[in-house]
């Protein structure tokens, strides 16, 4: 038998890409590849790229340039670009960087085995189509390998919202939901392999409307189906749009014990003028009312968000409205970004905010969000929470896991193993994690 070939995947960006990288590794696993942590001993390198914020394409070119020496030493080395940059500028990548053998868009990963064979035969291969077939079905997990206690499961891809700053509708395409039975089978399989917590993924996950036996299911209905799986202890989902937060999903947060009290609900800005220009189709007020309804259903829910500062035409007053909204909502955690232009999106054509002013606003916003995050974390001290243990800690006998609210929690002298869910009392709050003790 020939020695296994080695695959090095470098993943950028969101959890969807992490999930996709796992699926690519599985697809190529069937072709005799095993994963390696080092590009130096790889037979195939895949960059799974992200296009959402930074100067994504330029980063990819500079990363690729670094493989030049490696490819000169090892002519059989194959180099591929996957993900959203591949989707957006695949042909350009092929033209500009001759080192690249293969370009594969997010909708074509199930065709990787054929593409790999062609690349091995010396062809340059590019596949960035949006096919009709279900790539996930083709990528069904092959061997029943054991898994860690947490997993991502993509239920929906793409987005029809067309926020004026965002490339997702162009790179990931129109919103498509996977049929419920496939998701449920995949979830069951994950649980059989040791998974206790599943995070349902989608760019616009609460727009989920996958086919079920009696018509389409909402995300809440899908969650209730997952709730029936024995051995599955926790369910999360990300990322949601405020306008798709339906009543049954809000209600599920109050009634479904497996659905964790954590909700990532990006608002992006607090000024109605800016929200309108962003094409968000909600107002600051409607967002705040929505948060109130969610908290009425589940008072302890931890709210997380995304923010963009320095969006074209944002004035100091507009920015202040974002700060006011943050004060009102009180976020447990949040991601905030300085606006950066994405060619091809509507906002790219507009007058840009002065860069230094945007930096200053970002700093002020981040200071406020960090303070809130700290307060919410500190407020956990003395409380009893569920913790799912994921790994051993740095100290002997210590275990680390995530609380229901997604805080990292350390427990000293812990008698529980990886994959066990325990009740823990939080005793102190540190820089980025909590310490707790088991409640026996
Ligand atoms: N500039 C800055 N931030 C952006 N995001 C998306 N596009 C841009 C952009 N052009 C942020 C949004 C989104 C998160 C995933 O990334 O806040 O919710
Ligand atoms: Fe992008 Fe999210 Fe807006 Fe869709 S809803 S366009 S993914 S920011």
CSV table of C-alpha atoms and ligand atoms in Angstrom, one decimal:
chain,number,residue,atom,x,y,z
A,1,UNK,CA,0.0,0.0,0.0
A,2,UNK,CA,1.3,3.4,-0.8
A,3,UNK,CA,2.0,5.9,2.0
A,4,UNK,CA,-0.9,8.3,2.7
A,5,UNK,CA,-0.6,11.7,1.0
A,6,UNK,CA,-0.6,14.7,3.3
A,7,UNK,CA,-3.1,17.5,3.2
A,8,UNK,CA,-2.5,20.9,4.8
A,9,UNK,CA,-5.5,23.2,5.0
A,10,UNK,CA,-5.3,26.7,6.2
A,11,UNK,CA,-8.6,28.2,7.2
A,12,UNK,CA,-9.5,31.8,7.4
A,13,UNK,CA,-12.7,33.5,8.5
A,14,UNK,CA,-15.9,32.2,9.9
A,15,UNK,CA,-17.2,28.9,11.4
A,16,UNK,CA,-18.7,28.1,8.1
A,17,UNK,CA,-15.2,27.9,6.7
A,18,UNK,CA,-14.0,25.7,9.6
A,19,UNK,CA,-16.9,23.4,8.8
A,20,UNK,CA,-16.1,23.4,5.1
A,21,UNK,CA,-12.5,22.6,5.8
A,22,UNK,CA,-13.5,19.6,7.8
A,23,UNK,CA,-15.7,18.5,4.8
A,24,UNK,CA,-12.9,19.0,2.4
A,25,UNK,CA,-10.5,17.0,4.5
A,26,UNK,CA,-13.1,14.2,4.6
A,27,UNK,CA,-13.7,14.3,0.9
A,28,UNK,CA,-9.9,14.0,0.2
A,29,UNK,CA,-9.6,11.5,3.0
A,30,UNK,CA,-11.4,9.1,0.7
A,31,UNK,CA,-8.6,9.7,-1.8
A,32,UNK,CA,-6.0,8.6,0.7
A,33,UNK,CA,-5.1,12.0,2.2
A,34,UNK,CA,-4.4,12.5,5.9
A,35,UNK,CA,-4.2,16.0,7.4
A,36,UNK,CA,-0.9,17.5,8.5
A,37,UNK,CA,-0.3,20.6,10.6
A,38,UNK,CA,2.6,21.8,8.5
A,39,UNK,CA,2.7,23.0,5.0
A,40,UNK,CA,6.3,21.8,4.7
A,41,UNK,CA,5.5,18.1,4.5
A,42,UNK,CA,2.2,18.5,2.5
A,43,UNK,CA,1.4,16.9,-0.8
A,44,UNK,CA,-1.5,19.2,-1.2
A,45,UNK,CA,-2.1,22.7,0.3
A,46,UNK,CA,-5.5,24.2,0.4
A,47,UNK,CA,-6.1,27.8,1.5
A,48,UNK,CA,-9.8,28.1,2.6
A,49,UNK,CA,-10.2,31.8,2.2
A,50,UNK,CA,-12.5,34.5,3.6
A,51,UNK,CA,-13.6,37.6,1.7
A,52,UNK,CA,-15.6,39.4,4.3
A,53,UNK,CA,-13.4,42.0,5.7
A,54,UNK,CA,-9.6,42.5,5.4
A,55,UNK,CA,-7.8,42.9,2.1
A,56,UNK,CA,-8.6,39.3,1.6
A,57,UNK,CA,-7.4,38.8,-2.0
A,58,UNK,CA,-4.1,40.5,-1.3
A,59,UNK,CA,-3.5,38.3,1.7
A,60,UNK,CA,-4.1,35.2,-0.4
A,61,UNK,CA,-1.6,36.3,-3.0
A,62,UNK,CA,1.1,36.9,-0.4
A,63,UNK,CA,0.4,33.6,1.3
A,64,UNK,CA,0.6,31.8,-2.0
A,65,UNK,CA,3.9,33.6,-2.8
A,66,UNK,CA,5.4,32.0,0.3
A,67,UNK,CA,4.9,28.5,-1.1
A,68,UNK,CA,7.1,29.2,-4.1
A,69,UNK,CA,10.2,27.7,-2.6
A,70,UNK,CA,8.3,24.6,-1.4
A,71,UNK,CA,6.8,24.0,-4.8
A,72,UNK,CA,10.3,24.4,-6.4
A,73,UNK,CA,11.6,21.6,-4.1
A,74,UNK,CA,8.6,19.5,-4.5
A,75,UNK,CA,7.1,19.7,-8.0
A,76,UNK,CA,4.4,17.2,-7.1
A,77,UNK,CA,3.0,19.5,-4.5
A,78,UNK,CA,-0.5,20.7,-5.5
A,79,UNK,CA,-1.8,24.0,-4.3
A,80,UNK,CA,-5.5,25.0,-4.2
A,81,UNK,CA,-7.5,28.0,-3.2
A,82,UNK,CA,-11.0,27.4,-1.8
A,83,UNK,CA,-13.6,29.6,-0.1
A,84,UNK,CA,-15.0,33.0,-0.8
A,85,UNK,CA,-12.0,34.6,-2.5
A,86,UNK,CA,-11.9,31.6,-4.8
A,87,UNK,CA,-15.5,32.1,-5.6
A,88,UNK,CA,-15.1,35.8,-6.2
A,89,UNK,CA,-11.9,35.9,-8.2
A,90,UNK,CA,-11.1,32.3,-9.2
A,91,UNK,CA,-10.0,33.1,-12.8
A,92,UNK,CA,-8.0,36.0,-11.7
A,93,UNK,CA,-6.1,33.9,-9.2
A,94,UNK,CA,-5.3,31.3,-11.9
A,95,UNK,CA,-4.0,34.0,-14.1
A,96,UNK,CA,-2.0,35.9,-11.6
A,97,UNK,CA,-0.5,33.1,-9.6
A,98,UNK,CA,0.9,30.2,-11.7
A,99,UNK,CA,1.6,28.2,-8.5
A,100,UNK,CA,-2.1,27.5,-8.1
A,101,UNK,CA,-3.3,24.1,-9.5
A,102,UNK,CA,-6.9,24.2,-8.3
A,103,UNK,CA,-9.5,26.8,-7.5
A,104,UNK,CA,-12.7,25.5,-5.8
A,105,UNK,CA,-15.7,27.6,-4.7
A,106,UNK,CA,-17.8,26.8,-1.6
A,107,UNK,CA,-20.5,25.1,-3.7
A,108,UNK,CA,-18.2,22.6,-5.3
A,109,UNK,CA,-16.3,20.9,-2.5
A,110,UNK,CA,-17.9,17.5,-3.2
A,111,UNK,CA,-16.1,17.6,-6.6
A,112,UNK,CA,-12.7,17.9,-5.0
A,113,UNK,CA,-11.7,14.2,-5.5
A,114,UNK,CA,-12.2,14.5,-9.3
A,115,UNK,CA,-10.5,17.9,-9.2
A,116,UNK,CA,-7.5,16.5,-7.3
A,117,UNK,CA,-7.1,13.7,-9.8
A,118,UNK,CA,-7.1,16.2,-12.7
A,119,UNK,CA,-4.6,18.4,-10.9
A,120,UNK,CA,-2.4,15.3,-10.3
A,121,UNK,CA,-2.6,14.7,-14.1
A,122,UNK,CA,-1.2,18.1,-14.6
A,123,UNK,CA,-4.3,20.0,-15.4
A,124,UNK,CA,-5.3,23.4,-14.0
A,125,UNK,CA,-8.8,23.0,-12.5
A,126,UNK,CA,-11.3,25.7,-11.7
A,127,UNK,CA,-14.8,25.0,-10.3
A,128,UNK,CA,-16.8,27.9,-8.9
A,129,UNK,CA,-20.3,27.0,-10.2
A,130,UNK,CA,-23.4,27.1,-8.1
A,131,UNK,CA,-24.7,23.6,-8.9
A,132,UNK,CA,-28.1,22.2,-8.2
A,133,UNK,CA,-27.0,19.1,-6.5
A,134,UNK,CA,-26.5,19.0,-2.7
A,135,UNK,CA,-22.8,19.1,-1.9
A,136,UNK,CA,-23.4,18.0,1.6
A,137,UNK,CA,-25.1,14.8,0.6
A,138,UNK,CA,-22.0,14.0,-1.5
A,139,UNK,CA,-19.7,14.8,1.3
A,140,UNK,CA,-21.4,12.5,3.8
A,141,UNK,CA,-18.9,11.6,6.5
A,142,UNK,CA,-17.0,8.6,5.4
A,143,UNK,CA,-15.5,6.5,8.2
A,144,UNK,CA,-17.2,6.8,11.6
A,145,UNK,CA,-14.3,8.5,13.3
A,146,UNK,CA,-14.7,9.7,16.9
A,147,UNK,CA,-15.3,13.4,17.3
A,148,UNK,CA,-14.9,15.9,20.0
A,149,UNK,CA,-17.9,17.0,22.1
A,150,UNK,CA,-18.8,20.0,19.9
A,151,UNK,CA,-19.5,20.3,16.2
A,152,UNK,CA,-20.8,22.7,13.6
A,153,UNK,CA,-23.5,21.7,11.2
A,154,UNK,CA,-24.4,23.8,8.2
A,155,UNK,CA,-28.1,24.1,7.7
A,156,UNK,CA,-28.3,27.0,5.4
A,157,UNK,CA,-26.0,28.9,3.1
A,158,UNK,CA,-26.0,32.2,1.2
A,159,UNK,CA,-28.0,35.3,1.8
A,160,UNK,CA,-30.6,37.4,0.0
A,161,UNK,CA,-30.4,40.4,2.3
A,162,UNK,CA,-27.8,42.4,0.3
A,163,UNK,CA,-26.6,44.6,3.1
A,164,UNK,CA,-24.8,47.4,1.2
A,165,UNK,CA,-21.3,46.6,2.7
A,166,UNK,CA,-21.4,42.8,2.4
A,167,UNK,CA,-20.0,40.3,-0.2
A,168,UNK,CA,-21.8,37.2,1.1
A,169,UNK,CA,-24.7,37.4,-1.3
A,170,UNK,CA,-22.2,37.5,-4.2
A,171,UNK,CA,-19.7,35.0,-2.9
A,172,UNK,CA,-22.0,32.5,-1.3
A,173,UNK,CA,-25.0,33.1,-3.5
A,174,UNK,CA,-28.7,33.1,-2.9
A,175,UNK,CA,-30.1,31.8,0.4
A,176,UNK,CA,-30.5,27.9,0.2
A,177,UNK,CA,-31.7,25.7,3.1
A,178,UNK,CA,-30.8,22.0,3.4
A,179,UNK,CA,-33.7,19.6,3.7
A,180,UNK,CA,-34.4,18.7,7.4
A,181,UNK,CA,-34.0,15.0,7.1
A,182,UNK,CA,-30.4,15.3,5.9
A,183,UNK,CA,-29.6,17.6,8.7
A,184,UNK,CA,-31.2,15.3,11.2
A,185,UNK,CA,-29.3,12.3,9.8
A,186,UNK,CA,-26.0,14.2,10.0
A,187,UNK,CA,-26.8,15.3,13.6
A,188,UNK,CA,-27.6,11.7,14.6
A,189,UNK,CA,-24.3,10.6,13.1
A,190,UNK,CA,-22.4,13.3,14.9
A,191,UNK,CA,-24.0,12.3,18.2
A,192,UNK,CA,-23.1,8.6,17.6
A,193,UNK,CA,-19.5,9.8,17.1
A,194,UNK,CA,-19.4,11.6,20.5
A,195,UNK,CA,-20.8,15.0,19.8
A,196,UNK,CA,-22.9,16.5,22.6
A,197,UNK,CA,-23.3,20.1,21.3
A,198,UNK,CA,-24.2,21.1,17.8
A,199,UNK,CA,-24.0,24.7,16.5
A,200,UNK,CA,-26.3,25.1,13.5
A,201,UNK,CA,-24.5,27.3,10.9
A,202,UNK,CA,-25.8,29.6,8.2
A,203,UNK,CA,-25.0,33.1,7.0
A,204,UNK,CA,-28.6,33.9,7.7
A,205,UNK,CA,-29.4,30.9,9.8
A,206,UNK,CA,-32.8,32.1,11.1
A,207,UNK,CA,-34.1,32.4,7.6
A,208,UNK,CA,-33.9,28.6,7.5
A,209,UNK,CA,-36.8,27.1,5.7
A,210,UNK,CA,-35.7,23.6,4.7
A,211,UNK,CA,-38.0,21.0,3.3
A,212,UNK,CA,-39.6,18.7,5.9
A,213,UNK,CA,-42.1,15.8,5.5
A,214,UNK,CA,-45.1,18.2,5.6
A,215,UNK,CA,-43.8,21.3,4.0
A,216,UNK,CA,-41.0,23.6,5.0
A,217,UNK,CA,-39.6,23.7,8.5
A,218,UNK,CA,-38.7,26.9,10.4
A,219,UNK,CA,-35.4,27.0,12.3
A,220,UNK,CA,-37.4,26.6,15.5
A,221,UNK,CA,-39.2,23.5,14.1
A,222,UNK,CA,-35.8,22.1,13.1
A,223,UNK,CA,-34.5,22.8,16.6
A,224,UNK,CA,-37.4,20.9,18.1
A,225,UNK,CA,-36.7,17.9,15.9
A,226,UNK,CA,-33.0,18.0,17.0
A,227,UNK,CA,-34.2,18.2,20.6
A,228,UNK,CA,-35.6,14.7,20.2
A,229,UNK,CA,-32.1,13.2,19.6
A,230,UNK,CA,-31.0,11.3,22.7
A,231,UNK,CA,-27.4,12.1,23.6
A,232,UNK,CA,-27.5,15.6,22.0
A,233,UNK,CA,-27.4,17.9,25.0
A,234,UNK,CA,-27.0,21.4,23.6
A,235,UNK,CA,-28.1,23.3,20.5
A,236,UNK,CA,-26.9,26.7,19.3
A,237,UNK,CA,-27.2,28.6,16.0
A,238,UNK,CA,-25.4,31.4,14.3
A,239,UNK,CA,-25.7,34.0,12.6
A,240,UNK,CA,-29.1,35.5,12.6
A,241,UNK,CA,-30.7,38.6,11.0
A,242,UNK,CA,-33.1,40.6,13.2
A,243,UNK,CA,-35.8,40.6,10.5
A,244,UNK,CA,-35.9,36.8,10.5
A,245,UNK,CA,-36.3,36.4,14.2
A,246,UNK,CA,-39.7,34.7,14.1
A,247,UNK,CA,-42.0,34.2,17.1
A,248,UNK,CA,-41.6,30.5,17.3
A,249,UNK,CA,-37.8,30.9,17.6
A,250,UNK,CA,-38.1,33.5,20.3
A,251,UNK,CA,-40.5,31.1,22.1
A,252,UNK,CA,-38.1,28.2,21.8
A,253,UNK,CA,-35.5,30.2,23.7
A,254,UNK,CA,-37.9,30.1,26.6
A,255,UNK,CA,-39.1,26.5,26.3
A,256,UNK,CA,-36.5,24.3,24.7
A,257,UNK,CA,-34.1,23.2,27.4
A,258,UNK,CA,-31.4,22.1,24.9
A,259,UNK,CA,-31.4,25.5,23.2
A,260,UNK,CA,-28.6,27.5,24.9
A,261,UNK,CA,-29.2,31.0,26.3
A,262,UNK,CA,-26.9,32.7,23.8
A,263,UNK,CA,-27.9,34.7,20.7
A,264,UNK,CA,-25.7,36.3,18.2
A,265,UNK,CA,-27.9,39.0,16.6
A,266,UNK,CA,-25.9,41.6,14.7
A,267,UNK,CA,-27.3,45.1,14.5
A,268,UNK,CA,-24.3,46.8,12.7
A,269,UNK,CA,-25.2,50.4,13.7
A,270,UNK,CA,-27.5,52.4,15.9
A,271,UNK,CA,-28.4,55.2,13.6
A,272,UNK,CA,-31.6,54.8,11.5
A,273,UNK,CA,-30.1,56.8,8.7
A,274,UNK,CA,-27.0,54.5,8.5
A,275,UNK,CA,-29.1,51.4,8.9
A,276,UNK,CA,-31.2,52.5,6.0
A,277,UNK,CA,-28.1,53.2,3.9
A,278,UNK,CA,-26.8,49.8,4.9
A,279,UNK,CA,-30.0,48.3,3.5
A,280,UNK,CA,-30.6,46.6,6.9
A,281,UNK,CA,-34.4,47.0,6.7
A,282,UNK,CA,-34.8,47.4,10.5
A,283,UNK,CA,-34.4,50.3,12.8
A,284,UNK,CA,-32.6,50.8,16.1
A,285,UNK,CA,-35.9,50.9,17.8
A,286,UNK,CA,-37.3,47.7,16.2
A,287,UNK,CA,-34.0,45.9,17.2
A,288,UNK,CA,-34.3,47.0,20.8
A,289,UNK,CA,-38.0,46.0,21.0
A,290,UNK,CA,-36.9,42.6,19.5
A,291,UNK,CA,-34.2,42.1,22.2
A,292,UNK,CA,-36.9,43.0,24.8
A,293,UNK,CA,-39.2,40.3,23.5
A,294,UNK,CA,-36.3,37.7,23.4
A,295,UNK,CA,-35.4,38.6,27.0
A,296,UNK,CA,-39.0,38.3,28.1
A,297,UNK,CA,-38.9,34.7,26.8
A,298,UNK,CA,-35.5,34.0,28.3
A,299,UNK,CA,-34.4,36.6,30.8
A,300,UNK,CA,-30.8,35.4,31.3
A,301,UNK,CA,-30.0,35.1,27.5
A,302,UNK,CA,-26.6,36.5,26.6
A,303,UNK,CA,-26.7,38.8,23.6
A,304,UNK,CA,-23.9,39.0,21.1
A,305,UNK,CA,-23.6,41.4,18.2
A,306,UNK,CA,-21.6,42.7,15.2
A,307,UNK,CA,-20.9,46.4,14.6
A,308,UNK,CA,-19.5,48.4,11.7
A,309,UNK,CA,-18.1,51.9,12.4
A,310,UNK,CA,-17.1,54.4,9.8
A,311,UNK,CA,-19.7,53.3,7.2
A,312,UNK,CA,-20.0,55.9,4.4
A,313,UNK,CA,-21.7,59.1,5.6
A,314,UNK,CA,-21.5,58.1,9.3
A,315,UNK,CA,-21.3,61.3,11.3
A,316,UNK,CA,-20.2,61.6,14.9
A,317,UNK,CA,-23.9,61.9,15.8
A,318,UNK,CA,-24.7,58.7,14.0
A,319,UNK,CA,-21.9,57.0,15.8
A,320,UNK,CA,-23.2,58.3,19.1
A,321,UNK,CA,-26.5,56.5,18.3
A,322,UNK,CA,-24.6,53.2,18.0
A,323,UNK,CA,-23.0,53.9,21.4
A,324,UNK,CA,-26.5,54.6,22.8
A,325,UNK,CA,-27.9,51.4,21.4
A,326,UNK,CA,-25.0,49.4,22.9
A,327,UNK,CA,-25.7,51.1,26.3
A,328,UNK,CA,-29.3,50.1,26.1
A,329,UNK,CA,-28.9,46.5,24.9
A,330,UNK,CA,-25.9,45.6,27.0
A,331,UNK,CA,-23.9,42.9,25.1
A,332,UNK,CA,-22.3,39.9,26.6
A,333,UNK,CA,-19.9,39.8,23.8
A,334,UNK,CA,-19.5,41.5,20.4
A,335,UNK,CA,-17.4,41.9,17.3
A,336,UNK,CA,-16.8,45.3,15.9
A,337,UNK,CA,-15.1,46.3,12.7
A,338,UNK,CA,-14.0,49.4,10.9
A,339,UNK,CA,-15.8,49.6,7.6
A,340,UNK,CA,-13.7,48.5,4.7
A,341,UNK,CA,-14.8,48.6,1.0
A,342,UNK,CA,-15.7,45.4,-0.8
A,343,UNK,CA,-15.5,46.0,-4.5
A,344,UNK,CA,-18.8,45.2,-6.2
A,345,UNK,CA,-21.0,46.1,-3.2
A,346,UNK,CA,-23.2,49.2,-3.3
A,347,UNK,CA,-21.4,51.0,-0.5
A,348,UNK,CA,-18.0,50.8,-2.2
A,349,UNK,CA,-19.1,53.6,-4.6
A,350,UNK,CA,-19.9,56.0,-1.8
A,351,UNK,CA,-17.8,58.7,-0.1
A,352,UNK,CA,-15.7,57.2,2.6
A,353,UNK,CA,-15.4,58.4,6.2
A,354,UNK,CA,-12.1,59.8,7.2
A,355,UNK,CA,-10.0,56.8,8.3
A,356,UNK,CA,-8.5,58.3,11.5
A,357,UNK,CA,-12.0,59.3,12.6
A,358,UNK,CA,-13.2,55.8,12.0
A,359,UNK,CA,-10.3,54.4,14.0
A,360,UNK,CA,-11.1,56.7,16.9
A,361,UNK,CA,-14.8,55.6,16.8
A,362,UNK,CA,-13.8,51.9,16.7
A,363,UNK,CA,-11.6,52.4,19.8
A,364,UNK,CA,-14.4,54.1,21.7
A,365,UNK,CA,-16.9,51.4,20.8
A,366,UNK,CA,-14.6,48.6,21.6
A,367,UNK,CA,-13.8,50.1,25.0
A,368,UNK,CA,-17.6,50.2,25.8
A,369,UNK,CA,-18.2,46.7,24.5
A,370,UNK,CA,-15.2,45.3,26.4
A,371,UNK,CA,-16.5,46.9,29.6
A,372,UNK,CA,-19.9,45.4,29.1
A,373,UNK,CA,-18.4,42.0,28.3
A,374,UNK,CA,-16.5,42.2,31.5
A,375,UNK,CA,-19.5,43.2,33.5
A,376,UNK,CA,-21.6,40.3,32.1
A,377,UNK,CA,-18.8,37.9,32.7
A,378,UNK,CA,-18.3,39.1,36.3
A,379,UNK,CA,-22.0,38.8,37.0
A,380,UNK,CA,-21.7,35.1,36.5
A,381,UNK,CA,-19.8,34.7,39.8
A,382,UNK,CA,-21.9,32.9,42.4
A,383,UNK,CA,-24.2,31.5,39.7
A,384,UNK,CA,-24.8,27.9,38.8
A,385,UNK,CA,-24.3,27.0,35.2
A,386,UNK,CA,-24.0,24.0,32.9
A,387,UNK,CA,-20.5,23.3,31.6
A,388,UNK,CA,-19.6,20.9,28.8
A,389,UNK,CA,-16.0,19.8,29.2
A,390,UNK,CA,-14.0,20.0,26.0
A,391,UNK,CA,-10.4,19.5,27.0
A,392,UNK,CA,-7.9,19.1,29.9
A,393,UNK,CA,-6.6,22.4,31.3
A,394,UNK,CA,-3.0,23.5,31.7
A,395,UNK,CA,-2.8,22.5,35.3
A,396,UNK,CA,-2.9,18.8,36.4
A,397,UNK,CA,-6.4,17.7,37.2
A,398,UNK,CA,-8.0,20.8,35.6
A,399,UNK,CA,-10.7,20.6,32.9
A,400,UNK,CA,-11.9,23.4,30.6
A,401,UNK,CA,-15.3,23.7,29.0
A,402,UNK,CA,-17.9,26.1,27.9
A,403,UNK,CA,-20.8,27.4,30.0
A,404,UNK,CA,-24.4,27.6,28.6
A,405,UNK,CA,-23.5,31.2,27.9
A,406,UNK,CA,-20.4,30.2,26.0
A,407,UNK,CA,-17.9,31.5,28.6
A,408,UNK,CA,-14.8,29.4,29.0
A,409,UNK,CA,-14.8,27.8,32.4
A,410,UNK,CA,-11.9,26.1,34.3
A,411,UNK,CA,-12.6,23.6,37.0
A,412,UNK,CA,-9.7,22.5,39.2
A,413,UNK,CA,-9.5,18.9,40.5
A,414,UNK,CA,-12.2,18.0,38.1
A,415,UNK,CA,-13.6,14.4,38.3
A,416,UNK,CA,-15.4,14.8,34.9
A,417,UNK,CA,-14.0,13.8,31.5
A,418,UNK,CA,-14.2,15.3,28.0
A,419,UNK,CA,-17.7,15.3,26.7
A,420,UNK,CA,-19.4,15.3,30.1
A,421,UNK,CA,-21.9,18.0,31.0
A,422,UNK,CA,-21.8,19.1,34.7
A,423,UNK,CA,-23.4,21.7,37.0
A,424,UNK,CA,-20.8,24.1,38.1
A,425,UNK,CA,-20.8,27.0,40.5
A,426,UNK,CA,-18.8,30.0,39.2
A,427,UNK,CA,-16.3,31.2,41.9
A,428,UNK,CA,-14.3,33.8,40.1
A,429,UNK,CA,-13.9,35.8,36.9
A,430,UNK,CA,-10.5,36.2,35.2
A,431,UNK,CA,-9.2,37.9,32.1
A,432,UNK,CA,-10.9,35.7,29.5
A,433,UNK,CA,-12.4,32.9,31.5
A,434,UNK,CA,-14.3,31.9,34.6
A,435,UNK,CA,-13.3,29.5,37.3
A,436,UNK,CA,-15.8,27.2,38.8
A,437,UNK,CA,-16.3,24.2,41.0
A,438,UNK,CA,-18.4,21.1,40.5
A,439,UNK,CA,-21.7,20.9,42.3
A,440,UNK,CA,-22.0,17.4,43.5
B,1,LIG,N1,-16.5,46.1,6.4
B,1,LIG,C1,-16.4,45.9,7.7
B,1,LIG,N2,-17.1,44.9,8.3
B,1,LIG,C2,-17.9,44.1,7.6
B,1,LIG,N3,-18.6,43.0,7.9
B,1,LIG,C3,-19.1,42.5,6.8
B,1,LIG,N4,-18.7,43.2,5.7
B,1,LIG,C4,-17.9,44.2,6.2
B,1,LIG,C5,-17.2,45.3,5.6
B,1,LIG,N5,-17.3,45.5,4.3
B,1,LIG,C6,-18.8,42.5,9.3
B,1,LIG,C7,-20.3,42.7,9.7
B,1,LIG,C8,-20.8,41.2,9.6
B,1,LIG,C9,-19.5,40.5,10.1
B,1,LIG,C10,-19.5,39.0,9.8
B,1,LIG,O1,-18.5,41.2,9.4
B,1,LIG,O2,-20.4,43.2,10.9
B,1,LIG,O3,-21.9,41.0,10.5
B,2,LIG,FE1,-24.1,39.9,4.7
B,2,LIG,FE2,-25.3,39.2,6.9
B,2,LIG,FE3,-26.2,41.3,5.5
B,2,LIG,FE4,-26.5,38.8,4.5
B,2,LIG,S1,-27.5,39.6,6.4
B,2,LIG,S2,-25.8,40.6,3.4
B,2,LIG,S3,-24.6,37.8,5.3
B,2,LIG,S4,-24.3,41.1,6.6
